[in-house]
Amino acid sequence: MIEPVAVIGAGPFGLSTAAHLRARGIPVRVFGDPMVSWRDHMPAGMILKSTPAASSLDCPQRGHTLADYCDAAGIRRLVTDEDIIPVETFIGYGEWFQQKLVPELERVRVVSVGRYKPAGFELKLDSGELFTARAVVVATGLSGLAHLPAELGKAAADGPAGPVSHCSQHHDLTRFSGRELIVVGAGQSALETAALAAEAGAQVRVVSRGRGKVAFGAPPWDQPKLRPESPFGRAWSLWALSYYPHPYRYLPAQTRHYLVRRVLGPLGAWWLRDRFEGKVQVHEVAAVTGADTFDGAPVLTVRTHDGGTDRLTADHVIAATGYRVDIAAMDFLGPELRTRVAVSRGAPKLGAGYVSSVPGLYFTGLPAAASYGPVMRFVCGTEFASPRLAKHLAAAHA
Ligand SMILES: Cc1cc2nc3c(=O)[nH]c(=O)nc-3n(C[C@H](O)[C@H](O)[C@H](O)COP(=O)(O)OP(=O)(O)OC[C@H]3O[C@@H](n4cnc5c(N)ncnc54)[C@H](O)[C@@H]3O)c2cc1C
């Protein structure tokens, strides 16, 4: 029997990769909970920051774009840059895509991956099944990579029920109704979490590091016209990073890591401004230096811009402090495999076709951003990644 390829992950990247592999006739087993990051780890009522043109899962089969889903579901077609995408619609799209193109998805977790011979892998599932695969694609996305800075980490040990939590631990923000909430961060996730909690009846303050960091993008009709269009707005840098990520991995490591953090970095979506301003307070600080609890409530210690120290209290603190790729946190990869994967600041170093330094072991989505650029943090990155990964894998493991 021909050993299958294992795709670990059923978010946009796993599903898109699986669709490409299947279209090439490659036997594939796909594992994961479809669209779980969007369903359980983002707030209900959220709206996607990406435009409809940048929110389709890539596949070689025609008829599977977000607009095709809208037609099939009998809802209004989302196509122009002014059309906003509710997260619930996007989840419905991902699940529809999965049912049509990856129907054999197995809703189980992969608990371990190890090498079983020079050219293959042994996987263990949480059903207890052991099997071998000729290649493995890691598409586990945001899972396990939520980042809490050290100064907040201690107070966050109790999870969402404790005084400090990460935004990925919340789906239903109505639980903060009538309570005081601090949101740490200035990116889209922080600003939208704050707006949604305020709309749910919470009294919300955003604590932002630096000055003037809380800002919103220009609406589509005010975007500069003389710059090239990209899925993220009009700018030469965004255009190059979206359509030409090939040379990215040849840039110096420092530049690559900087760009992943900075390009498409903290900026609220244009449609969020009116829901945020006047409803959420912004507290600018030089730095958050610590978090403690007093009588079960969080106390944030901050350094003020004049060099003093302040203490901020609330009923709860949500850290919207992003995600950080660290292969050490991917504990389903066996220790021997993890130590053999060449990394740069915790992220796997990938070659052509998204293959790591271990032949047959591929990474796509967020873990590939350090090699292929910030576009890999977004759904539209599937357009570049999935066909190339599938082509490389087909050639190397036919
Ligand atoms: C608040 C927020 C808003 C965002 N908004 C946008 C947006 O508007 N537009 C955009 O393009 N991007 C947005 N993003 C980024 C987006 O989340 C990613 O682009 C996308 O989800 C990455 O897809 P993925 O398939 O790599 O991973 P995920 O969607 O995170 O999926 C991970 C998959 O891996 C599976 N998995 C994990 N571990 C295992 C295991 N051991 N065994 C089996 N399966 C496993 C899970 O079950 C899941 O199916 C947003 C992110 C956040 C946090």
Short mmCIF file of C-alpha atoms and ligand atoms in Angstrom, two decimals:
data_model
loop_
_atom_site.label_atom_id
_atom_site.label_comp_id
_atom_site.label_asym_id
_atom_site.label_seq_id
_atom_site.Cartn_x
_atom_site.Cartn_y
_atom_site.Cartn_z
CA MET A 1 0.00 0.00 0.00
CA ILE A 2 1.22 3.54 -0.78
CA GLU A 3 1.81 5.48 2.39
CA PRO A 4 -0.28 8.64 2.60
CA VAL A 5 0.85 12.18 3.23
CA ALA A 6 -0.35 13.45 6.63
CA VAL A 7 -1.68 17.01 6.79
CA ILE A 8 -1.94 18.17 10.40
CA GLY A 9 -4.46 21.01 10.62
CA ALA A 10 -7.89 21.80 9.21
CA GLY A 11 -7.80 25.61 9.18
CA PRO A 12 -7.46 27.57 5.93
CA PHE A 13 -3.88 26.41 5.25
CA GLY A 14 -4.41 22.71 6.03
CA LEU A 15 -7.62 22.54 3.97
CA SER A 16 -6.11 24.41 1.03
CA THR A 17 -2.97 22.24 1.03
CA ALA A 18 -5.06 19.07 1.23
CA ALA A 19 -7.21 20.22 -1.73
CA HIS A 20 -4.05 20.71 -3.82
CA LEU A 21 -2.56 17.35 -2.84
CA ARG A 22 -5.83 15.53 -3.55
CA ALA A 23 -6.09 17.21 -6.95
CA ARG A 24 -2.69 15.73 -7.79
CA GLY A 25 -3.97 12.27 -6.85
CA ILE A 26 -1.70 12.03 -3.81
CA PRO A 27 -3.18 9.89 -1.03
CA VAL A 28 -3.64 12.14 1.97
CA ARG A 29 -4.93 11.89 5.53
CA VAL A 30 -6.00 15.20 7.06
CA PHE A 31 -6.41 15.78 10.78
CA GLY A 32 -7.89 18.53 12.93
CA ASP A 33 -10.99 20.38 13.97
CA PRO A 34 -12.17 22.40 10.93
CA MET A 35 -11.92 26.19 11.43
CA VAL A 36 -11.53 25.80 15.20
CA SER A 37 -9.28 28.85 15.63
CA TRP A 38 -12.02 31.00 14.09
CA ARG A 39 -14.88 29.32 15.93
CA ASP A 40 -13.44 29.07 19.45
CA HIS A 41 -10.45 31.41 19.70
CA MET A 42 -11.71 34.62 18.12
CA PRO A 43 -14.57 36.75 19.43
CA ALA A 44 -18.14 36.09 18.32
CA GLY A 45 -19.34 39.01 16.21
CA MET A 46 -15.83 39.67 14.87
CA ILE A 47 -15.44 40.99 11.35
CA LEU A 48 -12.49 39.96 9.20
CA LYS A 49 -9.90 42.61 8.55
CA SER A 50 -9.07 41.11 5.17
CA THR A 51 -11.15 42.02 2.14
CA PRO A 52 -13.20 39.44 0.20
CA ALA A 53 -10.50 39.36 -2.52
CA ALA A 54 -7.99 38.27 0.15
CA SER A 55 -10.22 35.79 1.97
CA SER A 56 -10.59 32.76 -0.28
CA LEU A 57 -8.89 29.43 0.39
CA ASP A 58 -6.79 28.57 -2.64
CA CYS A 59 -7.52 25.35 -4.54
CA PRO A 60 -7.08 24.09 -8.10
CA GLN A 61 -10.76 23.14 -8.43
CA ARG A 62 -12.99 25.93 -9.77
CA GLY A 63 -16.00 27.19 -7.87
CA HIS A 64 -14.72 27.32 -4.28
CA THR A 65 -14.10 30.99 -3.55
CA LEU A 66 -15.78 32.97 -0.80
CA ALA A 67 -18.10 34.47 -3.42
CA ASP A 68 -19.02 30.96 -4.66
CA TYR A 69 -19.88 30.02 -1.08
CA CYS A 70 -22.12 33.10 -0.74
CA ASP A 71 -23.99 31.99 -3.88
CA ALA A 72 -24.32 28.41 -2.64
CA ALA A 73 -25.48 29.54 0.81
CA GLY A 74 -27.94 32.04 -0.65
CA ILE A 75 -26.36 35.02 1.10
CA ARG A 76 -25.29 38.35 -0.37
CA ARG A 77 -22.14 38.04 -2.48
CA LEU A 78 -19.09 39.50 -0.71
CA VAL A 79 -16.76 40.80 -3.39
CA THR A 80 -15.83 44.49 -3.17
CA ASP A 81 -13.33 46.02 -0.72
CA GLU A 82 -16.25 47.70 1.02
CA ASP A 83 -17.97 44.38 1.77
CA ILE A 84 -17.17 43.29 5.31
CA ILE A 85 -17.01 39.60 6.20
CA PRO A 86 -18.57 38.47 9.50
CA VAL A 87 -16.51 35.70 11.11
CA GLU A 88 -19.58 33.45 11.17
CA THR A 89 -19.79 33.69 7.34
CA PHE A 90 -16.10 32.87 7.03
CA ILE A 91 -16.46 29.83 9.32
CA GLY A 92 -19.40 28.66 7.19
CA TYR A 93 -17.22 29.10 4.09
CA GLY A 94 -14.34 27.06 5.57
CA GLU A 95 -16.66 24.25 6.61
CA TRP A 96 -18.34 24.20 3.17
CA PHE A 97 -14.90 24.09 1.51
CA GLN A 98 -13.92 21.19 3.78
CA GLN A 99 -17.09 19.19 3.09
CA LYS A 100 -16.68 19.63 -0.67
CA LEU A 101 -12.93 19.23 -1.12
CA VAL A 102 -11.62 17.44 1.98
CA PRO A 103 -14.59 15.21 2.92
CA GLU A 104 -12.40 12.51 4.45
CA LEU A 105 -11.09 14.89 7.18
CA GLU A 106 -10.47 13.05 10.45
CA ARG A 107 -11.48 15.08 13.51
CA VAL A 108 -8.75 13.71 15.74
CA ARG A 109 -5.56 15.16 17.16
CA VAL A 110 -2.12 14.03 16.18
CA VAL A 111 -0.37 13.44 19.49
CA SER A 112 3.08 12.57 18.18
CA VAL A 113 5.18 12.56 15.03
CA GLY A 114 8.54 10.79 14.84
CA ARG A 115 10.83 9.40 12.19
CA TYR A 116 10.45 5.69 11.60
CA LYS A 117 13.02 5.20 8.88
CA PRO A 118 15.22 7.60 6.94
CA ALA A 119 12.44 8.63 4.58
CA GLY A 120 9.23 8.33 6.56
CA PHE A 121 7.30 9.31 9.68
CA GLU A 122 5.32 7.53 12.34
CA LEU A 123 2.26 9.33 13.68
CA LYS A 124 0.16 8.60 16.71
CA LEU A 125 -3.43 9.83 16.90
CA ASP A 126 -5.40 10.50 20.06
CA SER A 127 -7.68 7.62 18.99
CA GLY A 128 -4.66 5.42 19.75
CA GLU A 129 -4.03 4.56 16.08
CA LEU A 130 -0.42 4.42 14.88
CA PHE A 131 0.37 4.78 11.20
CA THR A 132 3.16 5.72 8.86
CA ALA A 133 3.27 8.60 6.38
CA ARG A 134 5.73 9.34 3.59
CA ALA A 135 5.57 13.09 4.31
CA VAL A 136 4.02 15.37 6.93
CA VAL A 137 2.61 18.87 6.42
CA VAL A 138 2.35 20.90 9.63
CA ALA A 139 -0.53 23.38 9.25
CA THR A 140 -1.38 23.86 12.91
CA GLY A 141 -1.65 27.63 12.59
CA LEU A 142 -2.22 29.57 15.77
CA SER A 143 -2.68 26.47 17.96
CA GLY A 144 -0.47 26.62 21.04
CA LEU A 145 1.37 29.77 19.89
CA ALA A 146 -0.51 32.48 21.84
CA HIS A 147 2.12 34.86 23.19
CA LEU A 148 1.99 36.39 26.67
CA PRO A 149 4.88 38.68 27.58
CA ALA A 150 6.77 37.59 30.68
CA GLU A 151 5.51 40.55 32.72
CA LEU A 152 1.90 39.33 32.29
CA GLY A 153 2.59 35.61 32.27
CA LYS A 154 2.53 34.92 36.03
CA ALA A 155 -0.88 36.52 36.58
CA ALA A 156 -2.29 34.62 33.59
CA ALA A 157 -1.64 31.16 35.00
CA ASP A 158 -5.35 30.53 35.75
CA GLY A 159 -6.57 30.96 32.17
CA PRO A 160 -9.74 32.85 31.15
CA ALA A 161 -11.29 32.54 34.63
CA GLY A 162 -8.24 34.12 36.29
CA PRO A 163 -7.44 37.85 36.46
CA VAL A 164 -5.34 38.00 33.27
CA SER A 165 -5.89 36.04 30.05
CA HIS A 166 -4.88 35.99 26.38
CA CYS A 167 -7.48 37.15 23.83
CA SER A 168 -7.45 33.71 22.18
CA GLN A 169 -9.07 32.32 25.34
CA HIS A 170 -12.27 34.30 24.74
CA HIS A 171 -15.06 33.73 22.31
CA ASP A 172 -18.06 35.20 24.11
CA LEU A 173 -17.26 38.74 25.31
CA THR A 174 -20.73 39.29 26.80
CA ARG A 175 -19.32 37.75 30.00
CA PHE A 176 -17.68 41.16 30.64
CA SER A 177 -20.99 43.04 30.59
CA GLY A 178 -21.12 45.45 33.55
CA ARG A 179 -17.45 44.86 34.37
CA GLU A 180 -14.27 46.90 34.00
CA LEU A 181 -11.91 45.50 31.41
CA ILE A 182 -8.39 46.43 30.38
CA VAL A 183 -7.18 45.27 26.95
CA VAL A 184 -3.40 45.40 26.46
CA GLY A 185 -2.33 45.97 22.84
CA ALA A 186 -2.97 48.24 19.88
CA GLY A 187 -3.47 45.85 16.97
CA GLN A 188 -6.73 44.94 15.26
CA SER A 189 -7.34 42.11 17.69
CA ALA A 190 -6.99 44.41 20.73
CA LEU A 191 -9.12 47.18 19.24
CA GLU A 192 -11.89 44.88 18.02
CA THR A 193 -11.97 42.92 21.29
CA ALA A 194 -12.28 46.25 23.13
CA ALA A 195 -15.07 47.52 20.84
CA LEU A 196 -17.03 44.25 21.06
CA ALA A 197 -16.71 44.15 24.87
CA ALA A 198 -17.83 47.80 25.11
CA GLU A 199 -20.82 47.00 22.89
CA ALA A 200 -21.60 44.12 25.23
CA GLY A 201 -21.79 46.57 28.15
CA ALA A 202 -18.27 46.48 29.60
CA GLN A 203 -16.32 49.57 30.61
CA VAL A 204 -13.17 49.19 28.53
CA ARG A 205 -9.73 50.74 28.51
CA VAL A 206 -7.05 49.91 25.94
CA VAL A 207 -3.53 50.12 27.39
CA SER A 208 -1.18 50.83 24.52
CA ARG A 209 2.61 51.03 24.59
CA GLY A 210 4.12 54.11 22.93
CA ARG A 211 2.43 57.25 21.65
CA GLY A 212 -0.24 57.49 18.96
CA LYS A 213 -0.19 53.73 18.32
CA VAL A 214 -3.96 53.35 18.27
CA ALA A 215 -4.79 54.16 14.66
CA PHE A 216 -7.11 53.02 11.90
CA GLY A 217 -6.56 52.34 8.21
CA ALA A 218 -8.04 54.45 5.41
CA PRO A 219 -11.36 53.30 3.94
CA PRO A 220 -11.14 51.77 0.44
CA TRP A 221 -12.37 54.98 -1.23
CA ASP A 222 -9.51 56.98 0.37
CA GLN A 223 -6.66 54.59 -0.53
CA PRO A 224 -3.94 56.23 -2.69
CA LYS A 225 -4.73 55.56 -6.34
CA LEU A 226 -1.20 55.69 -7.81
CA ARG A 227 0.12 52.72 -5.90
CA PRO A 228 -0.42 49.09 -6.90
CA GLU A 229 -3.33 47.21 -5.42
CA SER A 230 -2.72 44.29 -3.07
CA PRO A 231 -5.04 42.23 -0.89
CA PHE A 232 -4.05 44.46 2.04
CA GLY A 233 -4.33 47.89 0.49
CA ARG A 234 -2.43 50.02 -2.01
CA ALA A 235 1.35 50.15 -1.38
CA TRP A 236 4.45 48.93 -3.21
CA SER A 237 5.68 47.04 -0.14
CA LEU A 238 2.37 45.21 0.30
CA TRP A 239 2.20 44.40 -3.40
CA ALA A 240 5.73 42.92 -3.42
CA LEU A 241 5.18 40.91 -0.25
CA SER A 242 1.83 39.57 -1.48
CA TYR A 243 2.74 38.53 -5.00
CA TYR A 244 6.50 37.98 -4.86
CA PRO A 245 7.37 36.22 -1.60
CA HIS A 246 9.93 33.96 -3.41
CA PRO A 247 13.05 36.02 -2.60
CA TYR A 248 11.96 36.67 0.98
CA ARG A 249 13.84 33.72 2.41
CA TYR A 250 17.13 35.07 1.01
CA LEU A 251 16.91 38.28 3.05
CA PRO A 252 19.06 38.52 6.20
CA ALA A 253 17.37 36.89 9.20
CA GLN A 254 17.10 40.16 11.09
CA THR A 255 15.26 41.85 8.19
CA ARG A 256 12.90 38.91 7.75
CA HIS A 257 11.89 38.78 11.41
CA TYR A 258 11.48 42.56 11.49
CA LEU A 259 9.20 42.58 8.43
CA VAL A 260 7.01 39.76 9.77
CA ARG A 261 6.41 41.83 12.89
CA ARG A 262 6.07 45.25 11.25
CA VAL A 263 4.45 44.90 7.82
CA LEU A 264 0.68 44.71 8.22
CA GLY A 265 1.34 45.35 11.87
CA PRO A 266 -0.87 47.09 14.45
CA LEU A 267 -3.58 49.10 12.72
CA GLY A 268 -7.33 48.98 13.23
CA ALA A 269 -9.60 48.29 10.27
CA TRP A 270 -11.26 51.31 8.66
CA TRP A 271 -14.76 50.18 9.65
CA LEU A 272 -13.81 49.88 13.34
CA ARG A 273 -13.05 53.55 13.99
CA ASP A 274 -16.66 54.64 14.60
CA ARG A 275 -17.34 51.69 16.87
CA PHE A 276 -14.20 52.39 18.91
CA GLU A 277 -13.73 56.13 19.29
CA GLY A 278 -15.73 57.63 22.14
CA LYS A 279 -16.66 54.17 23.44
CA VAL A 280 -13.28 52.85 24.55
CA GLN A 281 -10.72 54.81 26.56
CA VAL A 282 -7.09 54.72 25.43
CA HIS A 283 -4.35 54.82 28.04
CA GLU A 284 -0.87 55.32 26.55
CA VAL A 285 2.06 54.10 28.60
CA ALA A 286 5.79 53.75 28.06
CA ALA A 287 5.69 50.08 29.11
CA VAL A 288 3.71 47.50 31.03
CA THR A 289 6.16 46.29 33.64
CA GLY A 290 4.15 43.80 35.67
CA ALA A 291 0.82 42.29 36.66
CA ASP A 292 -0.31 41.21 40.11
CA THR A 293 -3.54 40.39 41.79
CA PHE A 294 -5.16 42.06 44.75
CA ASP A 295 -8.30 40.47 46.25
CA GLY A 296 -8.57 38.37 43.08
CA ALA A 297 -8.53 41.42 40.77
CA PRO A 298 -5.67 42.27 38.42
CA VAL A 299 -3.35 45.22 39.04
CA LEU A 300 -1.17 46.29 36.10
CA THR A 301 2.02 48.15 36.85
CA VAL A 302 2.99 50.52 34.04
CA ARG A 303 5.80 52.97 33.36
CA THR A 304 4.37 56.32 32.35
CA HIS A 305 5.78 58.54 29.62
CA ASP A 306 7.21 60.95 32.21
CA GLY A 307 9.21 58.11 33.78
CA GLY A 308 6.88 57.49 36.73
CA THR A 309 5.04 54.35 37.78
CA ASP A 310 1.28 53.87 37.77
CA ARG A 311 -1.01 51.05 38.85
CA LEU A 312 -4.12 50.32 36.82
CA THR A 313 -6.94 48.19 38.15
CA ALA A 314 -9.92 46.47 36.53
CA ASP A 315 -12.02 43.32 36.94
CA HIS A 316 -10.05 41.58 34.20
CA VAL A 317 -7.10 42.13 31.87
CA ILE A 318 -7.04 40.67 28.34
CA ALA A 319 -3.64 40.57 26.68
CA ALA A 320 -4.05 40.98 22.92
CA THR A 321 -0.35 40.39 22.52
CA GLY A 322 -0.31 38.18 19.47
CA TYR A 323 1.24 34.85 18.54
CA ARG A 324 4.85 33.76 18.41
CA VAL A 325 6.17 30.83 16.44
CA ASP A 326 8.29 28.50 18.51
CA ILE A 327 8.92 24.98 17.36
CA ALA A 328 9.57 24.02 20.99
CA ALA A 329 5.84 24.68 21.63
CA MET A 330 4.82 22.17 18.92
CA ASP A 331 4.93 19.32 21.37
CA PHE A 332 3.31 16.84 18.98
CA LEU A 333 6.60 16.81 17.08
CA GLY A 334 8.78 14.28 18.84
CA PRO A 335 11.88 15.66 20.60
CA GLU A 336 14.24 13.99 18.12
CA LEU A 337 12.44 15.57 15.18
CA ARG A 338 12.23 18.99 16.84
CA THR A 339 15.94 19.09 17.46
CA ARG A 340 16.67 18.11 13.84
CA VAL A 341 14.60 20.94 12.32
CA ALA A 342 16.86 23.94 11.63
CA VAL A 343 15.28 27.05 13.12
CA SER A 344 15.76 30.79 13.13
CA ARG A 345 14.50 32.43 16.34
CA GLY A 346 12.24 29.46 17.00
CA ALA A 347 10.69 29.34 13.50
CA PRO A 348 11.56 26.54 11.07
CA LYS A 349 13.94 27.53 8.26
CA LEU A 350 12.21 26.47 5.07
CA GLY A 351 13.60 25.85 1.63
CA ALA A 352 11.88 25.84 -1.77
CA GLY A 353 8.44 24.22 -1.56
CA TYR A 354 8.10 24.88 2.19
CA VAL A 355 10.20 21.87 3.16
CA SER A 356 12.16 22.05 6.39
CA SER A 357 15.69 20.79 6.93
CA VAL A 358 14.12 17.35 7.57
CA PRO A 359 13.22 15.92 4.14
CA GLY A 360 9.49 15.20 3.97
CA LEU A 361 8.56 17.54 6.82
CA TYR A 362 6.75 20.67 5.55
CA PHE A 363 5.39 23.74 7.36
CA THR A 364 2.80 26.17 6.05
CA GLY A 365 0.80 29.11 7.44
CA LEU A 366 2.12 31.17 10.35
CA PRO A 367 5.19 28.93 11.01
CA ALA A 368 6.29 29.67 7.42
CA ALA A 369 6.16 33.47 7.84
CA ALA A 370 9.81 33.77 8.91
CA SER A 371 10.81 32.18 5.57
CA TYR A 372 8.13 33.44 3.17
CA GLY A 373 7.04 36.72 4.71
CA PRO A 374 4.06 38.31 6.41
CA VAL A 375 1.59 37.15 3.74
CA MET A 376 1.82 33.72 5.36
CA ARG A 377 0.01 35.09 8.40
CA PHE A 378 -3.13 35.59 6.33
CA VAL A 379 -5.58 33.41 4.48
CA CYS A 380 -4.52 34.85 1.10
CA GLY A 381 -1.08 33.30 1.71
CA THR A 382 -2.66 29.97 0.66
CA GLU A 383 -2.55 31.18 -2.95
CA PHE A 384 1.22 31.30 -2.95
CA ALA A 385 1.96 28.47 -0.52
CA SER A 386 -0.39 25.60 -1.32
CA PRO A 387 0.37 25.01 -5.03
CA ARG A 388 4.13 25.29 -4.42
CA LEU A 389 4.11 22.99 -1.44
CA ALA A 390 2.00 20.40 -3.30
CA LYS A 391 4.24 20.58 -6.38
CA HIS A 392 7.42 20.12 -4.33
CA LEU A 393 5.94 17.28 -2.32
CA ALA A 394 4.66 15.51 -5.45
CA ALA A 395 8.10 15.71 -7.07
CA ALA A 396 10.04 14.63 -3.99
CA HIS A 397 7.70 11.92 -2.68
CA ALA A 398 5.90 10.54 -5.75
C1 LIG B 1 -8.33 37.68 16.03
C2 LIG B 1 -7.77 37.28 14.70
C3 LIG B 1 -8.30 37.79 13.52
C4 LIG B 1 -7.77 37.43 12.29
N1 LIG B 1 -8.31 37.95 11.16
C5 LIG B 1 -7.84 37.60 9.95
C6 LIG B 1 -8.39 38.12 8.75
O1 LIG B 1 -9.30 38.94 8.78
N2 LIG B 1 -7.88 37.69 7.57
C7 LIG B 1 -6.85 36.79 7.48
O2 LIG B 1 -6.46 36.44 6.38
N3 LIG B 1 -6.29 36.29 8.61
C8 LIG B 1 -6.75 36.68 9.83
N4 LIG B 1 -6.19 36.16 10.96
C9 LIG B 1 -5.07 35.21 10.83
C10 LIG B 1 -5.67 33.80 10.66
O3 LIG B 1 -6.00 33.29 11.90
C11 LIG B 1 -4.76 32.89 9.97
O4 LIG B 1 -4.47 33.44 8.70
C12 LIG B 1 -5.36 31.51 9.68
O5 LIG B 1 -6.27 31.07 10.65
C13 LIG B 1 -4.27 30.54 9.63
O6 LIG B 1 -4.82 29.34 9.19
P1 LIG B 1 -4.12 27.97 9.53
O7 LIG B 1 -4.81 26.95 8.72
O8 LIG B 1 -2.66 28.09 9.37
O9 LIG B 1 -4.36 27.73 11.09
P2 LIG B 1 -5.65 27.71 12.06
O10 LIG B 1 -6.81 28.39 11.42
O11 LIG B 1 -5.15 28.22 13.35
O12 LIG B 1 -5.98 26.16 12.15
C14 LIG B 1 -5.19 25.26 12.88
C15 LIG B 1 -5.70 23.85 12.67
O13 LIG B 1 -4.74 22.96 13.22
C16 LIG B 1 -5.42 21.94 13.94
N5 LIG B 1 -4.47 21.35 14.88
C17 LIG B 1 -3.64 21.98 15.73
N6 LIG B 1 -2.89 21.08 16.41
C18 LIG B 1 -3.25 19.85 15.95
C19 LIG B 1 -2.84 18.51 16.23
N7 LIG B 1 -1.89 18.24 17.12
N8 LIG B 1 -3.45 17.49 15.57
C20 LIG B 1 -4.42 17.74 14.65
N9 LIG B 1 -4.83 18.99 14.33
C21 LIG B 1 -4.25 20.02 14.97
C22 LIG B 1 -6.63 22.64 14.55
O14 LIG B 1 -7.63 21.71 14.92
C23 LIG B 1 -7.03 23.53 13.37
O15 LIG B 1 -7.83 22.78 12.48
C24 LIG B 1 -6.69 36.52 12.23
C25 LIG B 1 -6.16 36.00 13.40
C26 LIG B 1 -6.67 36.38 14.63
C27 LIG B 1 -6.07 35.81 15.86
#
